[in-house]
Amino acid sequence: MLKIVTVEEMRAIEKSAMSKNNIAEYELVETAGSGLFRHFSKEVCPDKNKRLLVLAGPGNNGADALVFARHAFLAGYPVTVANFFEIGKESPAGRKALERLEAAGASILLAPEPQKLTFEEDVVIDGLFGIGVDRLIERRYRDLIERVNHAGKFVFSIDIPSGINGHTGLVSGVAIKADWTAAIGYLKVGNLLNDALDYSGAIKVVDIGLTDDTKGKKRRLANYEDIIPILSNRKHRSHKYNYGDILVIGGSPGMMGAMQLAGIAALRSGAGVVRVAIKEKDKFFS
């Protein structure tokens, strides 16, 4: 089962990883960015003829995007990077990632106006904002995100679609509509709540070797493959009373839908006998 963490827990996990391994923040960003690129090149877009437009914001999500861009460029992908932050206001990790990208010789647009982007590329890499967004997206970034959403390109979002709140999964005024979201290390709560699933496309976790030794709550996302092994096989010589007798009680006049759904769900999940207790005049089961 996939582990789910909060924004605060993720930050604690990253801090612990840097402390235990005696590494600087940039080294963690380098690991994340290179891991994202490996995932992208193998699972999403192995075709090196596809042109990539990498959008990098001012925080470490943008730094991850810059590292991703460098690895993509060195691997032979046509890459254009648009840095949407003022030089000197980026994170320390972002500054180093930008320096290494410049040294590699990639094409970089520094703080361009959103309307100047032509979106001629085939794939947009969304590295504008990460899981820390907790405010409404300001006008310049709003214009950029709206242009991305109207461009009709395949969008690959790093960690979470930009504009989705990492705590609540709500849209912060406007948000990127991604086709593929690569969650770094673990799923975050905001990847799964409210608006997030409508904006994320396929959601995959990219393992970068982080270990969760925090004391937070243990949350898990159960998939179909997780449930099947714990279901017992039915004997051929058996009857309905071998598989549970369920009584569903509830409902009110004219509001029987939930009771009907609960009864049907119990049957479909494998219960042998299901009884639904409701007012006689609203009876719908024969």
Short mmCIF file of C-alpha atoms in Angstrom, two decimals:
data_model
loop_
_atom_site.label_atom_id
_atom_site.label_comp_id
_atom_site.label_asym_id
_atom_site.label_seq_id
_atom_site.Cartn_x
_atom_site.Cartn_y
_atom_site.Cartn_z
CA MET A 1 0.00 0.00 0.00
CA LEU A 2 1.21 3.50 -0.80
CA LYS A 3 2.08 5.70 2.16
CA ILE A 4 0.46 9.14 2.43
CA VAL A 5 2.11 12.04 4.29
CA THR A 6 1.24 15.63 5.11
CA VAL A 7 3.25 18.61 3.89
CA GLU A 8 4.78 18.99 7.36
CA GLU A 9 5.70 15.32 7.54
CA MET A 10 7.32 15.48 4.09
CA ARG A 11 9.46 18.41 5.15
CA ALA A 12 10.49 16.51 8.28
CA ILE A 13 11.39 13.46 6.15
CA GLU A 14 13.57 15.60 3.88
CA LYS A 15 15.25 17.31 6.83
CA SER A 16 15.94 13.94 8.44
CA ALA A 17 17.42 12.60 5.20
CA MET A 18 19.80 15.55 4.93
CA SER A 19 20.84 15.21 8.57
CA LYS A 20 21.35 11.43 8.56
CA ASN A 21 23.26 11.40 5.27
CA ASN A 22 25.12 14.66 5.98
CA ILE A 23 24.08 16.17 2.65
CA ALA A 24 23.14 19.70 1.61
CA GLU A 25 19.70 20.64 0.34
CA TYR A 26 20.93 20.82 -3.24
CA GLU A 27 22.03 17.18 -3.16
CA LEU A 28 18.49 16.17 -2.25
CA VAL A 29 17.17 18.36 -5.10
CA GLU A 30 19.65 16.72 -7.48
CA THR A 31 18.43 13.28 -6.42
CA ALA A 32 14.80 14.32 -6.89
CA GLY A 33 15.34 15.97 -10.28
CA SER A 34 17.36 13.08 -11.70
CA GLY A 35 14.81 10.57 -10.37
CA LEU A 36 11.98 12.52 -11.97
CA PHE A 37 13.78 12.52 -15.30
CA ARG A 38 14.41 8.76 -15.19
CA HIS A 39 10.73 8.20 -14.47
CA PHE A 40 9.70 10.59 -17.26
CA SER A 41 12.03 9.09 -19.87
CA LYS A 42 11.02 5.50 -19.09
CA GLU A 43 7.34 5.70 -18.18
CA VAL A 44 6.02 8.86 -19.82
CA CYS A 45 8.01 10.01 -22.85
CA PRO A 46 10.87 7.80 -24.08
CA ASP A 47 10.80 9.56 -27.48
CA LYS A 48 13.78 11.95 -27.47
CA ASN A 49 12.40 13.83 -30.46
CA LYS A 50 9.67 15.33 -28.29
CA ARG A 51 10.35 18.98 -27.45
CA LEU A 52 10.11 19.92 -23.80
CA LEU A 53 9.15 23.27 -22.25
CA VAL A 54 10.22 23.31 -18.61
CA LEU A 55 8.51 25.90 -16.39
CA ALA A 56 10.53 26.61 -13.24
CA GLY A 57 9.24 28.59 -10.26
CA PRO A 58 11.17 30.27 -7.43
CA GLY A 59 11.11 27.47 -4.85
CA ASN A 60 12.59 23.98 -4.65
CA ASN A 61 9.89 22.65 -6.97
CA GLY A 62 11.46 24.92 -9.56
CA ALA A 63 14.91 23.68 -8.56
CA ASP A 64 13.76 20.10 -9.15
CA ALA A 65 12.53 21.22 -12.58
CA LEU A 66 15.92 22.78 -13.43
CA VAL A 67 17.75 19.57 -12.51
CA PHE A 68 15.20 17.61 -14.55
CA ALA A 69 15.84 19.97 -17.50
CA ARG A 70 19.61 19.49 -17.32
CA HIS A 71 19.32 15.71 -17.37
CA ALA A 72 16.82 15.86 -20.23
CA PHE A 73 19.07 18.20 -22.22
CA LEU A 74 22.14 16.01 -21.68
CA ALA A 75 20.12 12.94 -22.69
CA GLY A 76 19.31 14.53 -26.06
CA TYR A 77 15.81 15.94 -25.63
CA PRO A 78 15.21 19.38 -27.21
CA VAL A 79 14.68 21.49 -24.07
CA THR A 80 13.60 25.08 -23.51
CA VAL A 81 13.57 26.32 -19.91
CA ALA A 82 11.45 29.27 -18.81
CA ASN A 83 12.52 30.58 -15.39
CA PHE A 84 9.63 32.40 -13.78
CA PHE A 85 11.52 34.12 -11.00
CA GLU A 86 13.81 37.09 -10.66
CA ILE A 87 17.49 36.22 -10.51
CA GLY A 88 18.60 36.57 -6.90
CA LYS A 89 15.19 35.63 -5.49
CA GLU A 90 15.40 31.91 -6.20
CA SER A 91 16.12 29.34 -3.48
CA PRO A 92 19.81 28.50 -2.83
CA ALA A 93 19.24 25.08 -4.38
CA GLY A 94 17.55 26.75 -7.35
CA ARG A 95 20.56 29.03 -7.85
CA LYS A 96 22.96 26.10 -8.01
CA ALA A 97 20.63 24.11 -10.28
CA LEU A 98 20.43 27.11 -12.63
CA GLU A 99 24.22 27.50 -12.69
CA ARG A 100 24.69 23.86 -13.63
CA LEU A 101 21.99 24.10 -16.30
CA GLU A 102 23.63 27.18 -17.81
CA ALA A 103 26.99 25.41 -17.81
CA ALA A 104 25.43 22.52 -19.73
CA GLY A 105 24.38 24.94 -22.49
CA ALA A 106 20.59 24.58 -22.39
CA SER A 107 18.30 27.29 -23.78
CA ILE A 108 16.99 29.38 -20.87
CA LEU A 109 14.42 32.19 -20.91
CA LEU A 110 14.82 34.39 -17.84
CA ALA A 111 11.55 35.69 -16.34
CA PRO A 112 9.64 35.88 -19.66
CA GLU A 113 6.19 37.37 -19.90
CA PRO A 114 3.60 34.55 -20.16
CA GLN A 115 2.12 35.91 -23.39
CA LYS A 116 5.52 35.59 -25.10
CA LEU A 117 5.51 31.80 -24.78
CA THR A 118 4.37 30.17 -28.03
CA PHE A 119 3.91 26.64 -26.67
CA GLU A 120 5.32 25.12 -29.83
CA GLU A 121 6.83 22.34 -27.72
CA ASP A 122 5.21 18.91 -27.37
CA VAL A 123 5.36 18.51 -23.58
CA VAL A 124 5.14 21.05 -20.74
CA ILE A 125 7.01 20.23 -17.52
CA ASP A 126 5.25 21.98 -14.64
CA GLY A 127 7.71 22.99 -11.93
CA LEU A 128 6.15 26.30 -10.93
CA PHE A 129 4.86 25.57 -7.42
CA GLY A 130 5.02 22.58 -5.15
CA ILE A 131 3.09 21.33 -2.15
CA GLY A 132 3.69 24.48 -0.12
CA VAL A 133 1.17 26.72 -1.93
CA ASP A 134 -1.29 28.12 0.63
CA ARG A 135 -2.32 31.40 -1.02
CA LEU A 136 -4.17 32.54 -4.12
CA ILE A 137 -2.03 32.48 -7.25
CA GLU A 138 -1.05 36.03 -8.19
CA ARG A 139 -1.86 37.62 -11.53
CA ARG A 140 1.36 36.88 -13.48
CA TYR A 141 1.36 33.21 -12.54
CA ARG A 142 -2.41 33.06 -13.02
CA ASP A 143 -1.97 34.22 -16.62
CA LEU A 144 0.77 31.67 -17.19
CA ILE A 145 -1.26 28.77 -15.76
CA GLU A 146 -4.30 29.73 -17.82
CA ARG A 147 -2.14 29.80 -20.95
CA VAL A 148 -0.76 26.37 -20.16
CA ASN A 149 -4.27 24.99 -19.69
CA HIS A 150 -5.42 26.42 -23.02
CA ALA A 151 -2.33 25.30 -24.96
CA GLY A 152 -3.57 21.72 -25.35
CA LYS A 153 -0.15 20.20 -24.62
CA PHE A 154 0.71 17.12 -22.58
CA VAL A 155 1.54 18.38 -19.07
CA PHE A 156 3.84 16.58 -16.62
CA SER A 157 3.57 18.07 -13.11
CA ILE A 158 6.29 17.69 -10.50
CA ASP A 159 4.94 16.53 -7.12
CA ILE A 160 1.53 18.23 -7.48
CA PRO A 161 -0.12 20.37 -10.19
CA SER A 162 0.88 23.99 -9.59
CA GLY A 163 -1.92 25.84 -7.82
CA ILE A 164 -3.27 22.80 -5.95
CA ASN A 165 -2.95 23.23 -2.18
CA GLY A 166 -0.73 20.49 -0.77
CA HIS A 167 -2.69 20.46 2.50
CA THR A 168 -6.26 20.43 1.20
CA GLY A 169 -6.16 19.56 -2.49
CA LEU A 170 -8.15 22.71 -3.27
CA VAL A 171 -7.47 25.00 -6.23
CA SER A 172 -5.75 28.21 -5.12
CA GLY A 173 -7.68 30.41 -7.55
CA VAL A 174 -6.27 28.65 -10.60
CA ALA A 175 -4.27 25.45 -11.13
CA ILE A 176 -2.45 23.51 -13.81
CA LYS A 177 -4.46 20.68 -15.37
CA ALA A 178 -1.89 17.93 -15.66
CA ASP A 179 -1.93 14.71 -17.66
CA TRP A 180 0.65 13.07 -15.41
CA THR A 181 1.72 13.93 -11.85
CA ALA A 182 4.91 12.49 -10.37
CA ALA A 183 4.75 12.64 -6.55
CA ILE A 184 8.24 12.74 -5.08
CA GLY A 185 8.95 10.10 -2.43
CA TYR A 186 5.42 9.71 -1.09
CA LEU A 187 1.87 10.71 -1.88
CA LYS A 188 0.87 13.90 -0.09
CA VAL A 189 -2.56 14.41 1.44
CA GLY A 190 -3.18 17.21 -1.08
CA ASN A 191 -2.59 14.81 -4.00
CA LEU A 192 -5.79 12.97 -3.13
CA LEU A 193 -8.35 15.44 -1.75
CA ASN A 194 -11.00 17.75 -3.22
CA ASP A 195 -9.96 19.23 -6.60
CA ALA A 196 -6.61 17.42 -6.83
CA LEU A 197 -7.78 14.27 -8.61
CA ASP A 198 -9.56 16.30 -11.29
CA TYR A 199 -6.34 18.20 -12.04
CA SER A 200 -3.65 15.53 -11.67
CA GLY A 201 -4.20 13.03 -14.47
CA ALA A 202 -2.31 9.82 -13.72
CA ILE A 203 -0.58 10.02 -10.33
CA LYS A 204 2.62 8.02 -9.83
CA VAL A 205 5.06 7.98 -6.93
CA VAL A 206 8.75 8.41 -7.78
CA ASP A 207 10.96 6.68 -5.21
CA ILE A 208 14.11 8.70 -4.48
CA GLY A 209 15.26 6.64 -1.51
CA LEU A 210 13.67 8.64 1.32
CA THR A 211 12.84 6.85 4.57
CA ASP A 212 9.97 7.96 6.78
CA ASP A 213 11.05 7.72 10.41
CA THR A 214 8.68 10.43 11.63
CA LYS A 215 6.14 9.86 14.39
CA GLY A 216 3.18 11.01 12.30
CA LYS A 217 -0.01 9.10 11.56
CA LYS A 218 0.35 6.08 9.33
CA ARG A 219 -1.92 6.58 6.30
CA ARG A 220 -2.09 4.19 3.38
CA LEU A 221 -3.75 4.17 -0.03
CA ALA A 222 -5.06 0.68 -0.78
CA ASN A 223 -5.15 -0.37 -4.43
CA TYR A 224 -7.01 -3.29 -5.99
CA GLU A 225 -3.80 -5.34 -5.93
CA ASP A 226 -3.49 -4.76 -2.17
CA ILE A 227 -6.98 -6.08 -1.41
CA ILE A 228 -7.08 -9.22 -3.55
CA PRO A 229 -4.46 -11.22 -1.54
CA ILE A 230 -6.39 -10.84 1.73
CA LEU A 231 -9.68 -12.14 0.28
CA SER A 232 -10.17 -15.85 0.93
CA ASN A 233 -11.18 -18.22 -1.85
CA ARG A 234 -14.73 -19.58 -1.66
CA LYS A 235 -15.26 -23.29 -1.30
CA HIS A 236 -17.19 -24.97 -4.10
CA ARG A 237 -19.31 -26.88 -1.56
CA SER A 238 -20.80 -23.98 0.40
CA HIS A 239 -23.94 -21.87 0.75
CA LYS A 240 -24.85 -18.25 1.35
CA TYR A 241 -24.81 -18.48 5.13
CA ASN A 242 -21.10 -19.35 5.02
CA TYR A 243 -20.38 -15.79 3.85
CA GLY A 244 -22.01 -13.48 6.33
CA ASP A 245 -25.48 -12.20 7.16
CA ILE A 246 -25.78 -8.38 7.01
CA LEU A 247 -28.60 -6.16 8.22
CA VAL A 248 -28.67 -2.58 6.90
CA ILE A 249 -30.96 -0.23 8.90
CA GLY A 250 -31.80 3.38 8.05
CA GLY A 251 -33.38 5.72 5.55
CA SER A 252 -36.31 8.08 5.76
CA PRO A 253 -39.45 8.58 3.61
CA GLY A 254 -38.45 9.44 0.06
CA MET A 255 -34.73 9.14 0.87
CA MET A 256 -34.02 5.46 0.27
CA GLY A 257 -31.17 5.80 -2.23
CA ALA A 258 -28.33 5.48 0.28
CA MET A 259 -29.88 2.36 1.81
CA GLN A 260 -30.29 0.77 -1.59
CA LEU A 261 -26.67 1.51 -2.50
CA ALA A 262 -25.46 0.15 0.86
CA GLY A 263 -27.38 -3.10 0.37
CA ILE A 264 -26.16 -3.59 -3.19
CA ALA A 265 -22.58 -2.79 -2.16
CA ALA A 266 -22.76 -5.41 0.61
CA LEU A 267 -23.92 -8.04 -1.87
CA ARG A 268 -21.29 -7.15 -4.45
CA SER A 269 -18.52 -7.22 -1.85
CA GLY A 270 -19.33 -10.86 -1.13
CA ALA A 271 -21.87 -11.02 1.70
CA GLY A 272 -23.99 -14.14 1.62
CA VAL A 273 -27.27 -12.62 2.88
CA VAL A 274 -28.19 -8.92 3.02
CA ARG A 275 -31.34 -7.56 4.63
CA VAL A 276 -32.38 -3.90 4.42
CA ALA A 277 -34.70 -2.62 7.17
CA ILE A 278 -36.73 0.40 6.03
CA LYS A 279 -40.30 1.71 6.32
CA GLU A 280 -42.71 -0.63 4.61
CA LYS A 281 -44.26 1.97 2.29
CA ASP A 282 -40.80 2.76 0.86
CA LYS A 283 -39.92 -0.88 0.29
CA PHE A 284 -38.01 -1.46 -2.91
CA PHE A 285 -36.55 -4.95 -2.36
CA SER A 286 -38.77 -7.93 -3.09
#
